[in-house]
Amino acid sequence: MDLEEVADELYALAPADFTAVRDERAKAARAAGDRELAGQIRRLRRPTMAAWASNLLVREQPEESHQLLRLGEALRRAHEDLDGEQLRELSAQQHQLTFALARQAGQLAAQAGQRISDDVRQEVQDTLHAVLADPEAAGQWAKGHLTKPLSGPVGFPALTRQPAPAAASRRAAKPAGAVGDLEAVRARRREDDMRLKRARQQAAAADQELHEREGELEAAEEEQKRAEEGQQHAEERVKNLSEQLRDAEHDQQDARERARAARDRARVADHAVHEARRRAKEAAGQVHELAEHRARV
C-alpha cells in the first residue's frame, strides 16, 4: 500500500464515504508500522461535490479529458502570441467543450447515485476553464485528486472574449489606432500577469498555512487518540480493581462470618471444658472421700 494507491481509491469514492475509509486506511498503515504513510493518508482532505464530479471526468472520460488538456495547451499558446484569429476559433471550442463535459459530469454523478445542483455543475465548468487557462491547474486535475473546485488565473478568460488584434502580416496596413489597441491589450496583459503573480503568491501562502493547520490538526488528533487510549486503559484498570475490591469485600464478609461462628463454637467448647473440669473435680473429690472412709472402716 502506498499513498498514490490509497488516494486513487479514496477520490473515487462518494464524498460521504471518504472520511471513514481514509481513517481505516490510515489505521491499517499505522498497524503495519508505517507511521509516516499513516500521517500522509490522514492529511488527505475530503473533496467537495464539485471536485468529486470533476475527478469523475478524469476517470470515466479519459479521451474527452485529454482533448480538454490539448485544447488548453493550444489556447495558452494563442494567448501568449496574441493570435486573435486562433483565439476566436479556440474560444468557441472552449465554451462548447467545457459545457459538454460539465453536463457529462452531472450525468456520471447521477449514475453514481449523487445528483448535483446547477451551482455545483457551474463549479465543475469553472474548474474546466481553469484547466484550460493554467498548466498547474491542468496537472492537478489530470491526477483526479481534486479536493475543491479550481478557478482560472485573472485575465485569461477576458482575453479570450476580446476582439482579436490584427495578424502580423496585416499590421502595416492598419491605422495607428489599431497599433494603440494592441499596445493597450499588451498593457492589460502585463497588468493581468502581475495580478496573477500576486494571486499565486497569496495562494501559495494560503496553501502553506493550510498545510501548517493540517499538521496541527494531525498532532491534536494524535494527542487525542493517545489520551483516549490512556483513558480506556485507566477505565479498564478501575473496572478490574473494582471487581477485585468486590471479591475482596465478599471474602472479607465470609471470613468475618466464619470467625464469628468459630468464636461461638470456641465459647461453647470453653464452657463445656469448664463443666467437664468441674465434674471431674467433683468426681475426684468423691473418690478421695470414699477412699478415706474405706480406710477408716
mmCIF file of C-alpha atoms in Angstrom:
data_model
loop_
_atom_site.group_PDB
_atom_site.id
_atom_site.type_symbol
_atom_site.label_atom_id
_atom_site.label_comp_id
_atom_site.label_asym_id
_atom_site.label_seq_id
_atom_site.Cartn_x
_atom_site.Cartn_y
_atom_site.Cartn_z
ATOM 1 C CA MET A 1 0.000 0.000 0.000
ATOM 2 C CA ASP A 2 1.347 3.443 -0.955
ATOM 3 C CA LEU A 3 -0.069 6.978 -0.860
ATOM 4 C CA GLU A 4 -0.882 7.166 -4.573
ATOM 5 C CA GLU A 5 -2.789 3.894 -4.443
ATOM 6 C CA VAL A 6 -4.783 4.986 -1.406
ATOM 7 C CA ALA A 7 -5.505 8.412 -2.922
ATOM 8 C CA ASP A 8 -6.775 6.807 -6.151
ATOM 9 C CA GLU A 9 -9.137 4.670 -4.090
ATOM 10 C CA LEU A 10 -10.359 7.473 -1.840
ATOM 11 C CA TYR A 11 -11.026 10.081 -4.521
ATOM 12 C CA ALA A 12 -13.048 7.541 -6.496
ATOM 13 C CA LEU A 13 -15.452 7.229 -3.543
ATOM 14 C CA ALA A 14 -18.518 9.354 -2.949
ATOM 15 C CA PRO A 15 -17.611 12.261 -0.610
ATOM 16 C CA ALA A 16 -19.850 10.866 2.134
ATOM 17 C CA ASP A 17 -17.745 7.671 2.285
ATOM 18 C CA PHE A 18 -14.360 9.401 2.108
ATOM 19 C CA THR A 19 -13.575 10.086 5.772
ATOM 20 C CA ALA A 20 -14.446 6.657 7.154
ATOM 21 C CA VAL A 21 -12.406 4.794 4.527
ATOM 22 C CA ARG A 22 -9.495 7.243 4.866
ATOM 23 C CA ASP A 23 -9.343 6.659 8.614
ATOM 24 C CA GLU A 24 -9.435 2.880 8.063
ATOM 25 C CA ARG A 25 -6.510 3.063 5.624
ATOM 26 C CA ALA A 26 -4.539 5.308 7.989
ATOM 27 C CA LYS A 27 -5.192 2.874 10.835
ATOM 28 C CA ALA A 28 -4.041 -0.053 8.664
ATOM 29 C CA ALA A 29 -0.843 1.796 7.715
ATOM 30 C CA ARG A 30 -0.145 2.545 11.378
ATOM 31 C CA ALA A 31 -0.802 -1.085 12.332
ATOM 32 C CA ALA A 32 1.696 -2.099 9.639
ATOM 33 C CA GLY A 33 4.309 0.136 11.312
ATOM 34 C CA ASP A 34 4.337 2.899 8.664
ATOM 35 C CA ARG A 35 3.558 5.987 10.766
ATOM 36 C CA GLU A 36 4.691 8.374 8.013
ATOM 37 C CA LEU A 37 2.262 6.882 5.477
ATOM 38 C CA ALA A 38 -0.491 6.897 8.103
ATOM 39 C CA GLY A 39 0.065 10.619 8.641
ATOM 40 C CA GLN A 40 0.073 11.315 4.903
ATOM 41 C CA ILE A 41 -3.193 9.420 4.457
ATOM 42 C CA ARG A 42 -4.828 11.215 7.381
ATOM 43 C CA ARG A 43 -3.894 14.579 5.810
ATOM 44 C CA LEU A 44 -5.863 13.782 2.630
ATOM 45 C CA ARG A 45 -8.883 16.082 2.510
ATOM 46 C CA ARG A 46 -12.410 15.074 1.559
ATOM 47 C CA PRO A 47 -13.417 16.535 -1.838
ATOM 48 C CA THR A 48 -16.327 18.882 -2.312
ATOM 49 C CA MET A 49 -19.116 17.639 -4.558
ATOM 50 C CA ALA A 50 -17.830 19.777 -7.451
ATOM 51 C CA ALA A 51 -14.268 18.470 -7.025
ATOM 52 C CA TRP A 52 -15.533 14.884 -6.855
ATOM 53 C CA ALA A 53 -17.595 15.336 -10.033
ATOM 54 C CA SER A 54 -14.567 16.903 -11.775
ATOM 55 C CA ASN A 55 -12.449 13.920 -10.735
ATOM 56 C CA LEU A 56 -15.097 11.607 -12.209
ATOM 57 C CA LEU A 57 -14.440 13.043 -15.655
ATOM 58 C CA VAL A 58 -10.748 12.155 -15.474
ATOM 59 C CA ARG A 59 -11.516 8.529 -14.598
ATOM 60 C CA GLU A 60 -14.640 7.939 -16.671
ATOM 61 C CA GLN A 61 -13.987 10.134 -19.731
ATOM 62 C CA PRO A 62 -10.232 9.857 -20.409
ATOM 63 C CA GLU A 63 -10.458 10.652 -24.145
ATOM 64 C CA GLU A 64 -12.514 13.819 -23.607
ATOM 65 C CA SER A 65 -10.211 14.778 -20.721
ATOM 66 C CA HIS A 66 -7.140 14.524 -22.956
ATOM 67 C CA GLN A 67 -8.959 16.584 -25.571
ATOM 68 C CA LEU A 68 -9.539 19.317 -22.987
ATOM 69 C CA LEU A 69 -5.867 19.265 -21.958
ATOM 70 C CA ARG A 70 -4.746 19.578 -25.594
ATOM 71 C CA LEU A 71 -7.183 22.442 -26.149
ATOM 72 C CA GLY A 72 -5.768 24.186 -23.090
ATOM 73 C CA GLU A 73 -2.230 23.962 -24.468
ATOM 74 C CA ALA A 74 -3.369 25.452 -27.777
ATOM 75 C CA LEU A 75 -5.341 28.230 -26.053
ATOM 76 C CA ARG A 76 -2.402 29.223 -23.880
ATOM 77 C CA ARG A 77 -0.097 29.395 -26.901
ATOM 78 C CA ALA A 78 -2.586 31.591 -28.757
ATOM 79 C CA HIS A 79 -2.985 33.738 -25.661
ATOM 80 C CA GLU A 80 0.779 34.223 -25.352
ATOM 81 C CA ASP A 81 1.125 35.019 -29.081
ATOM 82 C CA LEU A 82 -1.900 37.373 -29.072
ATOM 83 C CA ASP A 83 -3.145 35.411 -32.074
ATOM 84 C CA GLY A 84 -6.650 36.856 -32.370
ATOM 85 C CA GLU A 85 -7.915 34.570 -35.103
ATOM 86 C CA GLN A 86 -6.721 31.454 -33.286
ATOM 87 C CA LEU A 87 -8.149 32.757 -30.003
ATOM 88 C CA ARG A 88 -11.594 33.263 -31.566
ATOM 89 C CA GLU A 89 -11.628 29.757 -33.004
ATOM 90 C CA LEU A 90 -10.331 28.058 -29.857
ATOM 91 C CA SER A 91 -12.565 30.135 -27.573
ATOM 92 C CA ALA A 92 -15.650 28.759 -29.290
ATOM 93 C CA GLN A 93 -14.316 25.213 -28.795
ATOM 94 C CA GLN A 94 -13.514 26.063 -25.170
ATOM 95 C CA HIS A 95 -17.067 27.009 -24.259
ATOM 96 C CA GLN A 96 -18.609 24.106 -26.156
ATOM 97 C CA LEU A 97 -16.279 21.503 -24.643
ATOM 98 C CA THR A 98 -16.428 22.742 -21.057
ATOM 99 C CA PHE A 99 -20.225 22.961 -21.190
ATOM 100 C CA ALA A 100 -20.477 19.420 -22.621
ATOM 101 C CA LEU A 101 -18.045 17.996 -20.063
ATOM 102 C CA ALA A 102 -19.803 19.723 -17.150
ATOM 103 C CA ARG A 103 -23.062 18.174 -18.326
ATOM 104 C CA GLN A 104 -21.370 14.761 -18.599
ATOM 105 C CA ALA A 105 -20.057 15.205 -15.044
ATOM 106 C CA GLY A 106 -23.626 15.674 -13.860
ATOM 107 C CA GLN A 107 -24.707 12.513 -15.684
ATOM 108 C CA LEU A 108 -21.803 10.495 -14.274
ATOM 109 C CA ALA A 109 -22.560 11.742 -10.765
ATOM 110 C CA ALA A 110 -26.216 10.750 -11.154
ATOM 111 C CA GLN A 111 -25.175 7.276 -12.345
ATOM 112 C CA ALA A 112 -23.060 7.021 -9.184
ATOM 113 C CA GLY A 113 -26.096 7.905 -7.067
ATOM 114 C CA GLN A 114 -25.098 11.540 -6.435
ATOM 115 C CA ARG A 115 -27.229 14.192 -8.137
ATOM 116 C CA ILE A 116 -25.523 17.584 -8.327
ATOM 117 C CA SER A 117 -27.123 21.003 -8.376
ATOM 118 C CA ASP A 118 -26.802 23.641 -11.087
ATOM 119 C CA ASP A 119 -24.423 25.585 -8.849
ATOM 120 C CA VAL A 120 -22.178 22.545 -8.467
ATOM 121 C CA ARG A 121 -22.292 21.947 -12.239
ATOM 122 C CA GLN A 122 -21.205 25.564 -12.739
ATOM 123 C CA GLU A 123 -18.276 24.993 -10.347
ATOM 124 C CA VAL A 124 -17.296 21.991 -12.456
ATOM 125 C CA GLN A 125 -17.371 24.130 -15.590
ATOM 126 C CA ASP A 126 -15.311 26.836 -13.843
ATOM 127 C CA THR A 127 -12.790 24.130 -12.913
ATOM 128 C CA LEU A 128 -12.562 23.066 -16.551
ATOM 129 C CA HIS A 129 -11.984 26.688 -17.602
ATOM 130 C CA ALA A 130 -9.157 26.831 -15.052
ATOM 131 C CA VAL A 131 -7.675 23.650 -16.562
ATOM 132 C CA LEU A 132 -7.637 25.351 -19.966
ATOM 133 C CA ALA A 133 -6.056 28.532 -18.648
ATOM 134 C CA ASP A 134 -3.461 27.273 -16.168
ATOM 135 C CA PRO A 135 -0.999 24.391 -16.729
ATOM 136 C CA GLU A 136 -0.680 23.888 -12.958
ATOM 137 C CA ALA A 137 -4.443 23.520 -12.664
ATOM 138 C CA ALA A 138 -4.370 21.111 -15.610
ATOM 139 C CA GLY A 139 -1.774 18.962 -13.842
ATOM 140 C CA GLN A 140 -3.789 18.890 -10.619
ATOM 141 C CA TRP A 141 -6.999 17.932 -12.399
ATOM 142 C CA ALA A 142 -5.321 15.221 -14.503
ATOM 143 C CA LYS A 143 -4.412 13.316 -11.306
ATOM 144 C CA GLY A 144 -8.080 13.004 -10.358
ATOM 145 C CA HIS A 145 -7.381 14.020 -6.745
ATOM 146 C CA LEU A 146 -9.009 17.467 -6.535
ATOM 147 C CA THR A 147 -10.430 18.430 -3.140
ATOM 148 C CA LYS A 148 -12.076 21.700 -4.188
ATOM 149 C CA PRO A 149 -13.057 23.385 -7.482
ATOM 150 C CA LEU A 150 -10.426 25.380 -9.359
ATOM 151 C CA SER A 151 -10.580 28.920 -10.686
ATOM 152 C CA GLY A 152 -8.687 30.261 -13.674
ATOM 153 C CA PRO A 153 -5.987 32.946 -13.488
ATOM 154 C CA VAL A 154 -7.030 36.573 -13.703
ATOM 155 C CA GLY A 155 -7.135 37.870 -17.268
ATOM 156 C CA PHE A 156 -7.181 34.640 -19.254
ATOM 157 C CA PRO A 157 -10.969 34.307 -19.810
ATOM 158 C CA ALA A 158 -11.327 38.032 -20.523
ATOM 159 C CA LEU A 159 -8.701 37.932 -23.242
ATOM 160 C CA THR A 160 -10.435 35.061 -24.994
ATOM 161 C CA ARG A 161 -13.547 37.228 -25.343
ATOM 162 C CA GLN A 162 -11.833 40.414 -26.544
ATOM 163 C CA PRO A 163 -11.754 41.480 -30.200
ATOM 164 C CA ALA A 164 -8.766 39.897 -31.882
ATOM 165 C CA PRO A 165 -5.772 42.014 -32.818
ATOM 166 C CA ALA A 166 -4.732 42.088 -36.459
ATOM 167 C CA ALA A 167 -2.425 39.358 -37.768
ATOM 168 C CA ALA A 168 1.254 40.267 -38.025
ATOM 169 C CA SER A 169 1.228 40.259 -41.830
ATOM 170 C CA ARG A 170 -1.535 42.919 -41.886
ATOM 171 C CA ARG A 171 -0.340 45.221 -39.083
ATOM 172 C CA ALA A 172 1.318 47.657 -41.508
ATOM 173 C CA ALA A 173 -1.976 48.203 -43.316
ATOM 174 C CA LYS A 174 -3.859 49.091 -40.119
ATOM 175 C CA PRO A 175 -4.285 52.672 -38.963
ATOM 176 C CA ALA A 176 -2.442 53.998 -35.926
ATOM 177 C CA GLY A 177 -5.463 53.301 -33.700
ATOM 178 C CA ALA A 178 -5.089 49.535 -34.227
ATOM 179 C CA VAL A 179 -1.493 49.674 -33.011
ATOM 180 C CA GLY A 180 -2.676 51.593 -29.983
ATOM 181 C CA ASP A 181 -5.298 48.939 -29.300
ATOM 182 C CA LEU A 182 -2.645 46.250 -29.457
ATOM 183 C CA GLU A 183 -0.453 48.175 -27.027
ATOM 184 C CA ALA A 184 -3.425 48.547 -24.701
ATOM 185 C CA VAL A 185 -4.025 44.786 -24.865
ATOM 186 C CA ARG A 186 -0.389 44.149 -24.046
ATOM 187 C CA ALA A 187 -0.513 46.615 -21.148
ATOM 188 C CA ARG A 188 -3.626 44.899 -19.797
ATOM 189 C CA ARG A 189 -1.880 41.588 -20.225
ATOM 190 C CA ARG A 190 1.121 42.784 -18.207
ATOM 191 C CA GLU A 191 -1.218 44.081 -15.519
ATOM 192 C CA ASP A 192 -3.099 40.784 -15.504
ATOM 193 C CA ASP A 193 0.194 38.895 -15.260
ATOM 194 C CA MET A 194 1.117 40.942 -12.197
ATOM 195 C CA ARG A 195 -2.265 40.204 -10.611
ATOM 196 C CA LEU A 196 -1.806 36.547 -11.472
ATOM 197 C CA LYS A 197 1.623 36.540 -9.838
ATOM 198 C CA ARG A 198 0.239 38.142 -6.680
ATOM 199 C CA ALA A 199 -2.710 35.758 -6.667
ATOM 200 C CA ARG A 200 -0.364 32.779 -6.978
ATOM 201 C CA GLN A 201 1.778 34.114 -4.141
ATOM 202 C CA GLN A 202 -1.321 34.505 -1.978
ATOM 203 C CA ALA A 203 -2.487 31.035 -2.958
ATOM 204 C CA ALA A 204 0.932 29.586 -2.069
ATOM 205 C CA ALA A 205 0.843 31.349 1.305
ATOM 206 C CA ALA A 206 -2.689 30.073 1.891
ATOM 207 C CA ASP A 207 -1.624 26.538 0.962
ATOM 208 C CA GLN A 208 1.325 26.777 3.345
ATOM 209 C CA GLU A 209 -0.944 27.964 6.140
ATOM 210 C CA LEU A 210 -3.384 25.166 5.312
ATOM 211 C CA HIS A 211 -0.535 22.651 5.478
ATOM 212 C CA GLU A 212 0.534 24.014 8.863
ATOM 213 C CA ARG A 213 -3.023 23.958 10.212
ATOM 214 C CA GLU A 214 -3.466 20.400 8.939
ATOM 215 C CA GLY A 215 -0.220 19.450 10.685
ATOM 216 C CA GLU A 216 -1.536 20.964 13.904
ATOM 217 C CA LEU A 217 -4.808 19.100 13.418
ATOM 218 C CA GLU A 218 -2.954 15.836 12.902
ATOM 219 C CA ALA A 219 -0.884 16.412 16.057
ATOM 220 C CA ALA A 220 -4.033 17.253 18.013
ATOM 221 C CA GLU A 221 -5.773 14.149 16.692
ATOM 222 C CA GLU A 222 -2.777 12.010 17.640
ATOM 223 C CA GLU A 223 -2.737 13.533 21.124
ATOM 224 C CA GLN A 224 -6.479 12.962 21.426
ATOM 225 C CA LYS A 225 -6.059 9.358 20.328
ATOM 226 C CA ARG A 226 -3.307 8.739 22.908
ATOM 227 C CA ALA A 227 -5.379 10.420 25.627
ATOM 228 C CA GLU A 228 -8.425 8.330 24.751
ATOM 229 C CA GLU A 229 -6.328 5.167 24.781
ATOM 230 C CA GLY A 230 -4.956 6.165 28.206
ATOM 231 C CA GLN A 231 -8.470 6.862 29.413
ATOM 232 C CA GLN A 232 -9.661 3.486 28.158
ATOM 233 C CA HIS A 233 -6.718 1.737 29.852
ATOM 234 C CA ALA A 234 -7.404 3.569 33.121
ATOM 235 C CA GLU A 235 -11.107 2.708 32.938
ATOM 236 C CA GLU A 236 -10.240 -0.943 32.363
ATOM 237 C CA ARG A 237 -7.915 -0.875 35.397
ATOM 238 C CA VAL A 238 -10.621 0.774 37.502
ATOM 239 C CA LYS A 239 -13.082 -1.861 36.351
ATOM 240 C CA ASN A 240 -10.656 -4.690 37.181
ATOM 241 C CA LEU A 241 -9.751 -3.181 40.544
ATOM 242 C CA SER A 242 -13.419 -2.610 41.329
ATOM 243 C CA GLU A 243 -14.127 -6.262 40.604
ATOM 244 C CA GLN A 244 -11.175 -7.284 42.776
ATOM 245 C CA LEU A 245 -12.417 -4.996 45.540
ATOM 246 C CA ARG A 246 -15.888 -6.519 45.371
ATOM 247 C CA ASP A 247 -14.355 -10.003 45.523
ATOM 248 C CA ALA A 248 -12.160 -8.982 48.461
ATOM 249 C CA GLU A 249 -15.111 -7.461 50.307
ATOM 250 C CA HIS A 250 -17.090 -10.656 49.706
ATOM 251 C CA ASP A 251 -14.160 -12.725 51.005
ATOM 252 C CA GLN A 252 -13.884 -10.383 53.989
ATOM 253 C CA GLN A 253 -17.573 -10.836 54.804
ATOM 254 C CA ASP A 254 -17.217 -14.620 54.529
ATOM 255 C CA ALA A 255 -14.143 -14.512 56.796
ATOM 256 C CA ARG A 256 -15.981 -12.399 59.343
ATOM 257 C CA GLU A 257 -18.876 -14.839 59.395
ATOM 258 C CA ARG A 258 -16.523 -17.815 59.747
ATOM 259 C CA ALA A 259 -14.627 -16.061 62.556
ATOM 260 C CA ARG A 260 -17.882 -15.235 64.344
ATOM 261 C CA ALA A 261 -19.036 -18.858 64.065
ATOM 262 C CA ALA A 262 -15.620 -20.074 65.268
ATOM 263 C CA ARG A 263 -15.781 -17.736 68.260
ATOM 264 C CA ASP A 264 -19.233 -19.028 69.099
ATOM 265 C CA ARG A 265 -18.007 -22.610 68.880
ATOM 266 C CA ALA A 266 -14.966 -21.703 70.986
ATOM 267 C CA ARG A 267 -17.189 -20.189 73.696
ATOM 268 C CA VAL A 268 -19.377 -23.290 73.725
ATOM 269 C CA ALA A 269 -16.315 -25.511 73.862
ATOM 270 C CA ASP A 270 -14.765 -23.405 76.633
ATOM 271 C CA HIS A 271 -17.983 -23.650 78.639
ATOM 272 C CA ALA A 272 -18.057 -27.417 78.059
ATOM 273 C CA VAL A 273 -14.431 -27.679 79.254
ATOM 274 C CA HIS A 274 -15.246 -25.750 82.424
ATOM 275 C CA GLU A 275 -18.228 -28.007 83.066
ATOM 276 C CA ALA A 276 -16.181 -31.145 82.394
ATOM 277 C CA ARG A 277 -13.382 -29.867 84.646
ATOM 278 C CA ARG A 278 -15.906 -29.144 87.429
ATOM 279 C CA ARG A 279 -17.494 -32.575 87.115
ATOM 280 C CA ALA A 280 -14.051 -34.197 87.016
ATOM 281 C CA LYS A 281 -13.053 -32.315 90.151
ATOM 282 C CA GLU A 282 -16.258 -33.327 91.925
ATOM 283 C CA ALA A 283 -15.783 -36.943 90.877
ATOM 284 C CA ALA A 284 -12.169 -36.905 92.127
ATOM 285 C CA GLY A 285 -13.329 -35.489 95.467
ATOM 286 C CA GLN A 286 -15.919 -38.233 95.857
ATOM 287 C CA VAL A 287 -13.281 -40.850 95.047
ATOM 288 C CA HIS A 288 -10.969 -39.356 97.691
ATOM 289 C CA GLU A 289 -13.719 -39.294 100.311
ATOM 290 C CA LEU A 290 -14.738 -42.864 99.575
ATOM 291 C CA ALA A 291 -11.130 -43.974 99.792
ATOM 292 C CA GLU A 292 -10.652 -42.319 103.189
ATOM 293 C CA HIS A 293 -13.922 -43.749 104.507
ATOM 294 C CA ARG A 294 -12.905 -47.234 103.469
ATOM 295 C CA ALA A 295 -9.548 -46.810 105.128
ATOM 296 C CA ARG A 296 -11.163 -45.921 108.424
ATOM 297 C CA VAL A 297 -13.510 -48.891 108.282
#
